[in-house]
XYZ file of C-alpha atoms in Angstrom:
756
model
C 23.800 -78.630 -64.646
C 22.782 -76.621 -67.697
C 19.379 -78.334 -67.931
C 18.603 -77.519 -64.265
C 19.457 -73.855 -64.810
C 17.233 -73.731 -67.884
C 14.250 -75.122 -65.958
C 14.813 -72.594 -63.151
C 14.829 -69.684 -65.581
C 11.642 -70.912 -67.247
C 9.832 -71.244 -63.908
C 10.860 -67.738 -62.875
C 9.708 -66.261 -66.175
C 6.337 -67.966 -65.821
C 5.977 -66.544 -62.312
C 6.859 -63.031 -63.462
C 4.420 -63.225 -66.372
C 1.677 -64.487 -64.100
C 2.281 -61.720 -61.573
C 2.431 -59.029 -64.231
C -0.765 -60.222 -65.828
C -2.522 -60.114 -62.519
C -1.348 -56.528 -61.641
C -1.666 -54.937 -65.155
C -4.458 -52.737 -66.497
C -7.546 -54.590 -67.575
C -8.663 -51.942 -70.102
C -7.804 -48.865 -72.121
C -9.738 -45.558 -72.186
C -10.390 -42.814 -74.651
C -12.306 -39.489 -74.891
C -13.980 -38.342 -78.039
C -12.555 -34.787 -77.496
C -9.315 -35.486 -75.648
C -8.234 -34.600 -72.138
C -9.098 -30.879 -72.483
C -12.583 -30.029 -73.655
C -14.408 -26.745 -74.151
C -16.135 -25.519 -71.036
C -19.755 -26.847 -70.986
C -19.291 -29.152 -74.007
C -20.555 -32.737 -74.583
C -18.335 -35.761 -75.327
C -18.193 -39.581 -75.074
C -15.973 -41.527 -72.691
C -15.361 -45.236 -73.423
C -13.394 -48.197 -72.024
C -12.158 -51.263 -73.990
C -11.572 -54.294 -71.733
C -8.835 -56.858 -72.355
C -10.733 -59.772 -70.771
C -14.182 -60.980 -69.991
C -15.391 -59.766 -66.581
C -18.140 -57.877 -64.840
C -17.462 -54.336 -66.048
C -17.633 -51.269 -63.788
C -17.440 -47.567 -64.744
C -16.757 -44.651 -62.310
C -16.897 -40.836 -62.378
C -14.915 -39.237 -59.575
C -14.941 -42.670 -57.828
C -18.725 -42.847 -58.037
C -20.265 -45.819 -59.900
C -22.187 -44.741 -63.024
C -24.278 -46.534 -65.630
C -22.858 -47.232 -69.079
C -23.948 -48.715 -72.397
C -22.351 -51.802 -74.003
C -22.259 -52.750 -77.660
C -23.293 -56.348 -78.705
C -20.399 -58.789 -79.241
C -17.951 -56.096 -78.142
C -15.672 -55.556 -75.110
C -16.209 -51.778 -75.264
C -18.461 -49.813 -72.892
C -19.146 -46.039 -73.030
C -21.039 -43.141 -71.496
C -22.193 -39.826 -72.987
C -21.112 -36.814 -70.831
C -23.231 -33.668 -71.043
C -22.206 -30.040 -70.161
C -18.914 -30.645 -68.364
C -18.113 -27.596 -66.192
C -15.591 -28.950 -63.697
C -12.550 -31.218 -63.883
C -13.573 -34.883 -63.595
C -11.870 -38.286 -63.427
C -13.401 -41.166 -65.455
C -12.235 -44.794 -64.918
C -13.157 -48.472 -65.501
C -12.338 -51.795 -63.734
C -13.404 -55.428 -63.317
C -15.517 -56.413 -60.369
C -13.945 -59.893 -59.851
C -10.273 -58.879 -59.745
C -8.153 -56.424 -57.850
C -6.542 -54.958 -60.921
C -5.247 -51.481 -61.632
C -8.131 -49.495 -63.143
C -7.843 -47.600 -66.390
C -8.889 -43.932 -66.434
C -8.384 -40.342 -67.611
C -8.627 -36.791 -66.142
C -10.688 -34.484 -68.336
C -10.595 -30.679 -67.780
C -13.004 -28.121 -69.255
C -11.475 -24.780 -70.335
C -11.316 -21.988 -72.875
C -9.142 -21.209 -75.868
C -6.967 -18.089 -75.395
C -8.003 -14.647 -76.567
C -5.821 -12.282 -78.559
C -2.885 -11.019 -76.423
C -3.281 -7.380 -75.427
C -2.344 -4.678 -72.851
C 1.384 -5.136 -73.240
C 3.405 -3.296 -70.536
C 7.180 -3.338 -70.252
C 9.605 -1.968 -67.673
C 13.358 -1.634 -67.824
C 15.045 -1.708 -64.416
C 18.063 0.630 -64.319
C 19.817 -1.473 -61.723
C 19.623 -4.816 -63.611
C 19.123 -3.608 -67.201
C 16.521 -6.340 -67.862
C 13.211 -5.690 -69.591
C 10.142 -7.232 -68.000
C 6.879 -7.414 -69.941
C 3.354 -8.324 -68.884
C 0.268 -8.850 -71.059
C -3.159 -10.430 -70.770
C -5.557 -12.568 -72.824
C -8.816 -11.178 -71.456
C -9.635 -13.941 -68.988
C -8.143 -17.143 -67.643
C -8.312 -20.253 -69.828
C -8.463 -22.648 -66.837
C -6.388 -25.228 -68.694
C -2.612 -25.052 -69.232
C -1.732 -22.243 -71.656
C 1.668 -21.278 -73.030
C 2.762 -17.666 -73.572
C 5.519 -16.646 -75.979
C 7.252 -13.287 -76.601
C 9.399 -12.810 -79.723
C 11.810 -9.863 -80.147
C 12.166 -8.939 -83.883
C 15.299 -6.805 -83.775
C 17.270 -9.066 -86.036
C 17.847 -11.604 -83.312
C 14.354 -13.102 -83.302
C 14.739 -14.221 -79.730
C 11.784 -16.087 -78.237
C 10.934 -16.218 -74.507
C 8.258 -18.610 -73.254
C 6.298 -18.643 -70.026
C 3.064 -20.048 -68.610
C -0.128 -18.050 -68.181
C -1.241 -17.698 -64.564
C -4.737 -18.409 -63.318
C -5.892 -14.796 -63.789
C -4.994 -14.708 -67.484
C -1.688 -12.768 -67.307
C 1.513 -13.670 -69.101
C 4.941 -12.626 -67.938
C 8.349 -12.595 -69.615
C 11.758 -11.065 -68.818
C 14.898 -10.755 -70.956
C 18.212 -8.798 -70.918
C 19.103 -6.008 -73.385
C 22.418 -4.778 -71.939
C 24.310 -5.477 -75.173
C 21.590 -4.145 -77.469
C 22.112 -0.599 -78.721
C 18.707 0.401 -80.023
C 16.136 3.085 -79.123
C 13.131 0.770 -79.453
C 11.981 -2.857 -79.583
C 9.485 -4.723 -81.779
C 7.671 -7.659 -80.229
C 5.232 -10.413 -81.236
C 2.982 -12.048 -78.647
C 1.529 -15.562 -78.864
C -0.773 -17.489 -76.536
C -1.803 -21.137 -77.181
C -3.303 -24.239 -75.574
C -4.946 -27.463 -76.721
C -8.136 -25.596 -77.601
C -6.590 -22.854 -79.738
C -3.838 -20.286 -80.397
C -3.777 -16.480 -80.812
C -1.026 -14.022 -81.905
C -0.750 -10.210 -81.826
C 1.860 -7.675 -82.937
C 4.307 -6.404 -83.729
C 4.270 -4.074 -80.714
C 6.702 -1.134 -80.587
C 8.366 -0.345 -77.263
C 10.483 2.882 -76.835
C 13.147 2.141 -74.263
C 13.338 5.668 -72.769
C 9.661 5.457 -71.887
C 10.005 2.233 -69.937
C 13.069 3.081 -67.836
C 12.248 2.805 -64.089
C 14.710 4.066 -61.444
C 15.474 1.966 -58.429
C 13.468 2.480 -55.234
C 14.823 5.435 -53.217
C 15.449 5.421 -49.460
C 14.640 8.040 -46.814
C 17.693 8.084 -44.574
C 16.576 10.641 -41.996
C 13.802 13.147 -41.227
C 14.365 16.382 -39.270
C 11.321 18.335 -38.086
C 10.296 21.567 -36.422
C 6.764 22.193 -35.144
C 5.379 23.009 -38.622
C 7.669 21.401 -41.253
C 9.872 18.354 -41.896
C 12.936 17.959 -44.129
C 13.548 14.549 -45.774
C 17.116 13.322 -46.288
C 17.533 10.606 -48.962
C 20.313 8.480 -50.445
C 22.784 10.087 -52.860
C 21.100 9.172 -56.165
C 20.817 12.119 -58.533
C 17.242 12.602 -59.699
C 15.380 15.143 -61.741
C 11.852 14.691 -60.319
C 10.788 13.567 -56.843
C 7.274 12.983 -55.574
C 6.634 12.937 -51.814
C 3.586 11.782 -49.924
C 2.802 12.077 -46.228
C -0.047 11.376 -43.840
C -0.891 11.319 -40.177
C -1.146 7.903 -38.572
C -4.259 6.216 -40.043
C -4.949 9.400 -42.039
C -5.286 10.230 -45.734
C -2.211 10.680 -47.937
C -1.207 14.019 -49.430
C 1.272 14.270 -52.345
C 3.794 16.902 -53.357
C 6.182 17.073 -56.361
C 9.460 18.921 -56.354
C 12.685 19.271 -58.280
C 15.120 16.545 -57.292
C 17.880 19.120 -56.820
C 15.897 21.073 -54.209
C 15.563 20.231 -50.544
C 12.763 17.815 -49.835
C 10.861 20.042 -47.423
C 7.216 19.511 -46.401
C 5.500 22.417 -44.635
C 2.025 23.231 -43.227
C 2.205 20.361 -40.753
C 0.566 20.236 -37.330
C 2.629 20.488 -34.114
C 3.293 17.415 -31.984
C 1.945 15.054 -34.651
C 3.440 11.844 -36.013
C 3.612 11.627 -39.803
C 4.565 8.841 -42.219
C 6.639 9.841 -45.253
C 7.373 8.126 -48.614
C 9.069 9.252 -51.838
C 9.523 8.005 -55.373
C 11.461 9.352 -58.366
C 11.876 9.323 -62.136
C 14.701 10.297 -64.481
C 12.757 12.980 -66.349
C 9.568 14.934 -66.018
C 8.347 13.947 -69.519
C 9.729 10.441 -70.085
C 10.405 7.367 -68.009
C 8.511 5.607 -65.278
C 8.142 6.383 -61.573
C 10.126 4.183 -59.261
C 8.468 2.191 -56.534
C 7.576 4.051 -53.345
C 10.231 3.978 -50.659
C 9.727 2.326 -47.318
C 7.705 4.447 -44.871
C 9.643 6.689 -42.497
C 7.880 8.072 -39.422
C 8.747 11.332 -37.641
C 7.083 13.609 -35.092
C 6.866 17.379 -35.237
C 7.831 19.474 -32.215
C 5.497 21.142 -29.718
C 3.993 24.608 -29.636
C 2.197 26.433 -26.844
C -1.576 25.729 -26.790
C -3.579 28.506 -28.434
C -7.146 27.458 -27.575
C -9.109 28.350 -24.439
C -10.245 25.423 -22.296
C -13.946 24.589 -22.102
C -14.684 24.976 -18.365
C -17.863 24.237 -16.415
C -18.765 23.901 -12.747
C -21.365 22.395 -10.427
C -22.204 23.689 -6.987
C -22.353 21.465 -3.928
C -25.378 21.662 -1.614
C -24.688 24.338 1.011
C -24.358 22.828 4.510
C -26.774 24.235 7.136
C -25.442 27.190 9.146
C -22.405 27.515 6.886
C -21.229 30.574 4.999
C -18.805 28.679 2.748
C -19.703 27.709 -0.807
C -18.070 24.777 -2.528
C -17.906 24.055 -6.252
C -16.649 21.277 -8.501
C -14.685 22.765 -11.405
C -14.450 20.665 -14.591
C -12.654 21.237 -17.889
C -12.447 19.308 -21.144
C -9.211 17.818 -22.418
C -7.794 19.566 -25.464
C -7.520 17.430 -28.591
C -4.104 16.869 -30.145
C -4.394 19.668 -32.678
C -5.404 22.192 -29.982
C -2.987 21.009 -27.288
C -0.018 21.246 -29.693
C 1.960 19.078 -27.307
C 1.707 16.938 -24.211
C -0.232 18.728 -21.474
C 1.897 18.577 -18.333
C -0.405 20.349 -15.882
C -3.386 22.640 -15.445
C -3.083 25.943 -13.562
C -6.147 26.968 -11.510
C -6.302 30.415 -9.923
C -9.019 31.603 -7.511
C -9.750 35.313 -7.086
C -11.801 36.438 -4.098
C -12.739 39.852 -2.759
C -9.702 39.665 -0.484
C -7.370 39.006 -3.392
C -5.749 36.074 -5.206
C -5.174 32.716 -3.566
C -2.127 30.570 -4.120
C -2.494 28.837 -7.506
C -3.651 25.222 -7.636
C -1.906 22.720 -9.913
C -3.744 19.691 -11.328
C -1.815 16.969 -13.156
C -3.387 14.948 -16.013
C -5.402 12.789 -16.261
C -7.203 14.783 -13.544
C -9.587 17.297 -15.097
C -11.537 18.537 -12.087
C -10.942 20.371 -8.829
C -13.004 21.153 -5.711
C -12.926 24.791 -4.610
C -14.635 26.456 -1.631
C -14.987 30.224 -1.765
C -17.495 33.056 -1.633
C -18.021 35.735 -4.315
C -15.126 34.413 -6.359
C -13.996 33.687 -9.899
C -11.760 30.947 -11.266
C -9.294 30.901 -14.151
C -8.005 27.658 -15.738
C -5.249 27.153 -18.313
C -3.312 24.221 -19.794
C 0.486 24.075 -19.828
C 2.852 22.015 -22.013
C 6.650 22.076 -22.312
C 6.581 25.200 -24.519
C 3.970 27.447 -22.966
C 0.500 28.044 -21.580
C -2.892 28.252 -23.228
C -5.048 31.389 -22.997
C -6.726 31.673 -19.588
C -10.414 30.815 -19.237
C -12.221 32.965 -16.629
C -15.515 31.898 -15.073
C -17.514 33.466 -12.245
C -18.873 31.000 -9.705
C -22.537 31.556 -8.834
C -25.237 29.531 -7.193
C -27.800 29.386 -10.016
C -31.450 29.987 -9.419
C -33.463 26.781 -9.686
C -36.359 26.316 -12.099
C -38.512 23.180 -11.993
C -41.126 21.553 -14.200
C -39.969 22.990 -17.536
C -37.576 20.281 -18.770
C -38.543 17.075 -20.588
C -36.747 14.408 -22.575
C -37.433 11.759 -25.211
C -35.368 8.679 -26.044
C -34.050 8.648 -29.612
C -32.240 5.290 -29.557
C -30.198 3.139 -27.187
C -27.411 5.725 -27.088
C -29.005 9.174 -27.320
C -31.757 11.302 -25.763
C -33.357 14.594 -26.853
C -33.947 17.312 -24.227
C -36.565 20.064 -24.567
C -37.284 23.167 -22.510
C -39.355 26.326 -22.767
C -37.559 29.498 -23.697
C -39.853 31.665 -21.588
C -39.064 29.645 -18.494
C -35.296 29.640 -18.957
C -34.346 32.692 -20.968
C -30.715 33.075 -21.927
C -28.392 33.742 -24.819
C -26.516 30.473 -24.260
C -27.392 27.192 -22.577
C -25.081 24.634 -21.018
C -26.464 21.084 -20.927
C -24.592 18.678 -18.656
C -25.161 15.052 -17.702
C -23.327 12.265 -15.843
C -23.997 8.710 -14.619
C -25.648 8.575 -11.217
C -22.978 8.290 -8.539
C -20.098 9.198 -10.883
C -19.964 12.972 -11.171
C -16.368 12.867 -12.444
C -17.688 11.350 -15.702
C -19.612 14.565 -16.414
C -20.098 15.716 -20.006
C -21.561 18.962 -21.284
C -22.401 20.812 -24.482
C -23.217 24.444 -25.248
C -26.267 25.299 -27.376
C -28.220 28.411 -28.314
C -31.497 26.647 -29.121
C -34.052 25.117 -26.716
C -33.292 21.562 -27.849
C -30.234 19.436 -27.226
C -29.283 15.895 -28.217
C -27.327 13.967 -25.596
C -25.253 11.243 -27.238
C -22.842 8.566 -26.081
C -25.181 7.163 -23.414
C -24.909 3.534 -22.374
C -27.947 1.228 -22.229
C -29.013 0.049 -18.750
C -27.300 3.072 -17.191
C -29.047 5.839 -15.220
C -28.080 9.470 -15.786
C -29.011 12.811 -14.314
C -28.309 16.286 -15.604
C -29.485 19.864 -15.976
C -29.842 22.779 -18.367
C -28.316 26.096 -17.241
C -29.213 29.386 -18.897
C -26.292 31.827 -18.868
C -27.734 35.271 -18.430
C -27.328 38.445 -16.416
C -27.479 38.981 -13.470
C -27.210 35.255 -12.670
C -27.689 31.811 -14.223
C -30.888 29.775 -13.983
C -30.847 25.981 -13.888
C -33.466 23.291 -14.463
C -32.419 19.779 -13.452
C -33.632 16.413 -14.669
C -33.186 12.968 -13.140
C -33.684 9.342 -14.184
C -32.475 9.589 -17.783
C -32.076 6.144 -19.341
C -32.257 4.889 -22.913
C -33.064 1.230 -22.236
C -33.667 -0.555 -18.937
C -34.193 -4.001 -17.486
C -35.063 -5.265 -14.022
C -32.279 -5.010 -11.403
C -29.937 -7.986 -11.185
C -29.417 -7.795 -7.422
C -31.556 -7.101 -4.369
C -30.766 -4.864 -1.365
C -29.430 -6.361 1.876
C -31.709 -5.422 4.836
C -30.487 -4.520 8.333
C -32.373 -4.001 11.572
C -31.963 -0.550 13.135
C -34.207 -1.028 16.171
C -37.248 -2.961 17.324
C -39.842 -3.120 20.051
C -42.791 -5.374 20.766
C -44.970 -3.712 18.097
C -42.673 -2.246 15.415
C -39.484 -2.770 13.413
C -37.171 -0.055 12.060
C -35.268 -1.455 9.056
C -32.804 -0.070 6.538
C -31.115 -1.655 3.513
C -27.984 -1.285 1.426
C -27.527 0.467 -1.906
C -27.473 -1.726 -5.018
C -24.193 -1.328 -7.000
C -24.638 0.839 -10.082
C -23.690 -1.949 -12.489
C -26.406 -4.188 -10.991
C -29.233 -1.657 -11.218
C -29.706 -1.951 -15.003
C -31.435 1.398 -15.184
C -32.966 4.042 -12.905
C -34.400 2.791 -9.621
C -37.978 3.921 -8.960
C -38.926 2.295 -5.651
C -38.292 -0.490 -3.153
C -40.686 -3.099 -1.807
C -40.263 -4.371 1.755
C -41.720 -7.845 2.328
C -42.565 -9.190 5.802
C -43.627 -12.824 6.251
C -45.184 -14.098 9.469
C -43.363 -17.369 10.148
C -46.240 -18.744 12.229
C -49.117 -17.930 9.884
C -47.223 -17.702 6.586
C -48.876 -14.362 5.725
C -46.791 -11.968 3.612
C -47.232 -8.201 3.794
C -45.445 -5.730 1.505
C -44.709 -2.046 1.854
C -43.688 0.330 -0.969
C -40.873 2.862 -0.403
C -39.946 5.465 -3.030
C -36.312 5.675 -4.142
C -33.942 7.053 -2.844
C -35.347 6.400 0.677
C -33.748 3.333 2.264
C -35.423 3.155 5.671
C -38.881 2.132 6.793
C -40.742 1.554 10.082
C -43.159 -1.383 10.134
C -45.754 -0.928 12.906
C -48.803 -2.747 14.345
C -46.898 -5.991 14.928
C -47.599 -8.639 17.558
C -45.285 -8.985 20.575
C -43.200 -12.135 20.741
C -43.725 -12.954 17.058
C -41.000 -14.023 14.543
C -40.846 -12.772 10.965
C -38.741 -13.071 7.824
C -37.975 -9.794 6.010
C -36.508 -9.057 2.560
C -36.376 -6.125 0.124
C -36.560 -5.827 -3.694
C -35.828 -2.931 -6.063
C -37.779 -1.716 -9.109
C -37.022 0.019 -12.400
C -39.519 0.907 -15.101
C -38.777 -2.517 -16.611
C -39.894 -4.464 -13.528
C -38.962 -5.877 -10.131
C -35.554 -7.340 -9.402
C -34.685 -10.372 -7.245
C -34.877 -10.188 -3.472
C -31.820 -9.639 -1.358
C -30.861 -11.768 1.627
C -33.528 -12.701 4.200
C -33.454 -11.018 7.603
C -34.960 -13.154 10.408
C -36.287 -11.003 13.241
C -38.502 -11.483 16.305
C -40.388 -8.824 18.272
C -39.793 -8.968 22.055
C -42.582 -10.118 24.392
C -43.938 -7.926 27.244
C -41.986 -9.864 29.919
C -38.772 -9.531 27.936
C -39.442 -5.829 27.568
C -39.893 -5.400 31.347
C -36.724 -7.374 32.075
C -34.797 -5.243 29.622
C -36.026 -2.067 31.329
C -34.971 -3.372 34.749
C -31.513 -4.335 33.484
C -31.054 -0.990 31.772
C -32.188 0.945 34.853
C -29.893 -1.020 37.182
C -26.972 -0.581 34.852
C -27.596 3.171 34.665
C -27.722 3.479 38.468
C -24.517 1.460 38.881
C -22.769 3.524 36.281
C -23.835 6.764 37.980
C -22.497 5.537 41.337
C -19.166 4.624 39.812
C -18.917 8.016 38.131
C -19.667 9.857 41.415
C -17.158 7.783 43.363
C -14.457 8.313 40.777
C -15.216 12.025 40.707
C -14.818 12.213 44.523
C -11.436 10.446 44.346
C -10.242 12.675 41.531
C -11.359 15.854 43.298
C -9.608 14.907 46.564
C -6.408 14.041 44.683
C -6.565 17.354 42.906
C -6.870 19.251 46.202
C -3.876 17.424 47.689
C -1.701 18.130 44.657
C -2.645 21.806 44.487
C -2.106 22.450 48.232
C -5.673 23.516 48.859
C -5.698 22.181 52.453
C -4.522 24.594 55.187
C -0.796 24.561 56.009
C 0.094 24.566 59.757
C 3.102 26.756 60.644
C 5.758 25.486 63.050
C 5.159 27.116 66.507
C 8.854 26.716 67.335
C 9.644 29.505 64.905
C 7.234 32.015 66.455
C 8.285 35.122 68.433
C 6.806 33.674 71.570
C 8.965 30.559 71.364
C 12.102 32.622 70.876
C 11.410 34.884 73.891
C 10.827 31.884 76.094
C 13.957 29.975 75.025
C 15.459 30.150 78.554
C 12.723 27.939 79.918
C 13.959 24.467 78.813
C 11.339 22.518 80.666
C 8.389 23.315 78.479
C 7.582 25.298 75.384
C 4.642 27.528 75.835
C 2.080 27.336 73.078
C -0.600 29.978 72.712
C -3.587 29.846 70.571
C -3.721 33.561 69.995
C -0.928 35.986 69.063
C 1.960 35.982 71.539
C 1.627 38.690 74.215
C 4.602 39.649 76.402
C 2.216 40.448 79.252
C 1.259 36.847 79.653
C 3.682 35.161 82.114
C 1.635 32.484 83.758
C 1.600 28.820 82.786
C -0.583 28.218 79.739
C -3.445 25.826 79.883
C -3.056 22.445 78.289
C -4.847 21.877 75.012
C -7.514 19.235 74.554
C -7.044 17.386 71.315
C -9.947 15.655 69.630
C -9.568 13.483 66.521
C -12.627 13.542 64.325
C -13.284 11.929 60.901
C -13.474 14.277 57.933
C -16.237 13.580 55.385
C -13.622 12.541 52.792
C -10.747 10.095 53.311
C -8.728 12.720 55.267
C -8.489 12.980 59.072
C -8.298 16.399 60.685
C -7.160 17.411 64.216
C -9.214 20.059 65.876
C -7.808 21.914 68.929
C -9.866 23.938 71.277
C -8.269 26.529 73.608
C -9.852 27.225 76.952
C -8.501 30.796 76.868
C -9.658 31.650 73.320
C -12.455 34.116 73.062
C -13.268 32.861 69.571
C -15.347 29.830 68.777
C -13.422 29.024 65.620
C -11.386 25.855 65.680
C -7.917 25.569 64.321
C -7.764 22.790 61.779
C -4.573 20.899 61.408
C -3.732 19.549 58.003
C -4.272 15.985 56.807
C -1.686 13.473 58.112
C -2.861 10.150 56.662
C -0.258 9.496 54.010
C 2.855 10.419 56.022
C 3.395 10.042 59.744
C 6.727 11.157 61.136
C 7.261 11.743 64.863
C 4.193 13.949 65.331
C 0.722 12.441 65.706
C -0.437 8.922 64.884
C -4.032 8.472 63.741
C -3.966 4.726 64.394
C -2.497 4.612 67.920
C -1.176 6.523 70.931
C 1.213 9.419 70.569
C 4.731 8.117 70.863
C 6.500 11.347 71.741
C 8.278 11.542 68.344
C 10.753 8.671 68.846
C 9.053 6.096 66.581
C 8.588 6.406 62.880
C 5.808 4.873 60.840
C 6.238 3.757 57.271
C 5.587 6.438 54.714
C 3.023 5.718 51.986
C 2.907 7.583 48.730
C -0.388 8.965 47.542
C -1.378 7.549 44.125
C -4.183 8.469 41.727
C -6.808 5.717 41.889
C -10.145 5.375 40.117
C -11.591 3.178 42.862
C -11.644 3.628 46.677
C -8.324 2.938 48.413
C -7.996 0.169 50.951
C -6.878 2.888 53.368
C -10.167 4.715 53.063
C -11.605 5.954 56.364
C -14.832 4.180 55.431
C -13.008 0.834 55.499
C -10.652 1.289 58.512
C -11.591 1.909 62.183
C -10.976 5.348 63.618
C -8.786 5.220 66.807
C -9.061 8.121 69.226
C -6.038 8.678 71.468
C -7.720 10.884 74.060
C -5.762 12.535 76.941
C -3.950 15.843 77.188
C -1.645 17.200 74.541
C 1.381 19.416 75.305
C 3.448 21.520 72.963
C 6.330 19.021 72.896
C 3.937 16.378 71.824
C 2.550 18.416 68.957
C 5.795 19.874 67.690
C 5.319 19.894 63.882
C 8.124 19.631 61.336
C 6.781 20.794 57.959
C 9.926 20.141 55.935
C 8.864 16.744 54.591
C 5.377 17.991 53.880
C 6.846 20.834 51.851
C 9.107 18.350 50.076
C 6.046 16.390 48.993
C 4.222 19.371 47.642
């Protein structure tokens, strides 16, 4: 059993040795100047192989050429001017073995330590020192600080990449007014020492960072409240948001008050402190504390200007657009809540107008008036700005301009043409008068700034003088233009066989890319393919194309122009001129329609007029003969009621003649009963009122008289726009004929009166 174990151990050892030999390094390396070399120096790198193989040498994993000595396993390469860290290695080509190699870094030896600075924190009691060696050494460098106050304590650290060394140590148990220190800096390329350096502890004491607990402000000053640390000297600094800092020193026992501030302004505050005015170090600045001062009433007059609207024809009213500029923060001294506008006319003051921000304009119509404008915040009101509203006299041909760059234009005018002590120059984008801007100048030149490229502006120069202002306007101001991006959309207004009347839409301002100069109307004959064009000056947007052929079809489109060129066409408008036969047919249809419409209007008017007469009681009302004096005197005679056509006369005793009744059609839809008396000396006929819509027991217009015992249905009269089916023009007229006695024509007017 022991022999078998021995053989097993031997086999395992052989396997381990074989494996280790296969995975081990095949060579060793060396550098003639070590791993750290002087920056830019020359040295030799070599590899000594442990076995015979095809040798390979690499620099930063890149194959390089080498030199080999006769009868030697060593290969080498001479490296010139090394300025960056590099990795050199060697290996055999036939085997996958671990290569041998070395990292070589170029660097500098340290300089003499200098610029020693130490700080003693009151809160911790530790002393922290910083010094430098001139510049970074690139390679690893060790810093050492030695305190020579009998203890000879040494504190080591590592230099950072910028060449600074740092060390910190406690001195709580050391009772001494000063320290003596030695500084040392070393690396593989050299070592430097400086000192001893003397440090006075009172001069390096730094208080802890203070804290601003609260800030209380009025409109012009702020008082800072800090933590309860007792200090001798305090330095404060403050600034507006994104502004420059201002500093102020004060005695730590006094109130930390900062004055001469602006109202309604946000300030940032910081403080720092030191234990004595002559010794010690300033603490770090506190965290920023923001506070806002309170408001004051505005004290600056608003800048107000106005533009007049074109006066409508036959109108005595004058309308103006009043504009004012927004006060800046320092002038507003608070948040502007509203603007008060007052209008004074010859008749007196109007009710004040209130405008709320962001609105900064108002439309006012008045005659011989003045306007006052003021701004109001939560504290008070600004001084009032008065301005008299006049229609300025117009001057033309004396104003010119020149482009300075893509954002500004220079205006020029002649002083003799527009004489005044002050000039107001205003301008605004075309179509957006609310974006008006203006400046006031005393010279005859003005620079307009803040313009946008590819935008069209118009403006004017107004001379303020007595007795009235004079104004010269200018249009089509643009700094840089391009062709329009969009074409107008045409529409047909009217057409005939030989002409077309077309109009087209406005191009949106953002698509114009400058000031429009003209339009071009294109007309293409679809049959022949000929294209004709017609030029129309801007701002006209209508054109009549004449001398066309009847019954011909065309395609029409419109383009717009700026000084930079022609824009794309808008949508096509297909249109055809009518032929002569179509024109005649249209005239016939229009004439027939007009005649039919006139007939309908006349017929409706007749119906309405007749209805109006019925409602107003314009037809004659027939009194009841039974209530007359004659009927009462003859009450004893029960056989027959005597009916006289004239006034009752007591001398008449004989039997009256019967009355002939004739029913005749009235020109309208009403039927009238005419009675003729044989005894009347007058030729006038007595007309009995219309009885078509109600028939009681009196007279029937559609049949024989029934003696008052039958009743017909009663129809209500309604207001109709078209002829009724009961119109006398549509129904036959029935004449009863025969004799009519008083009993037969007894009339009861009660229901008629009820209807009216």
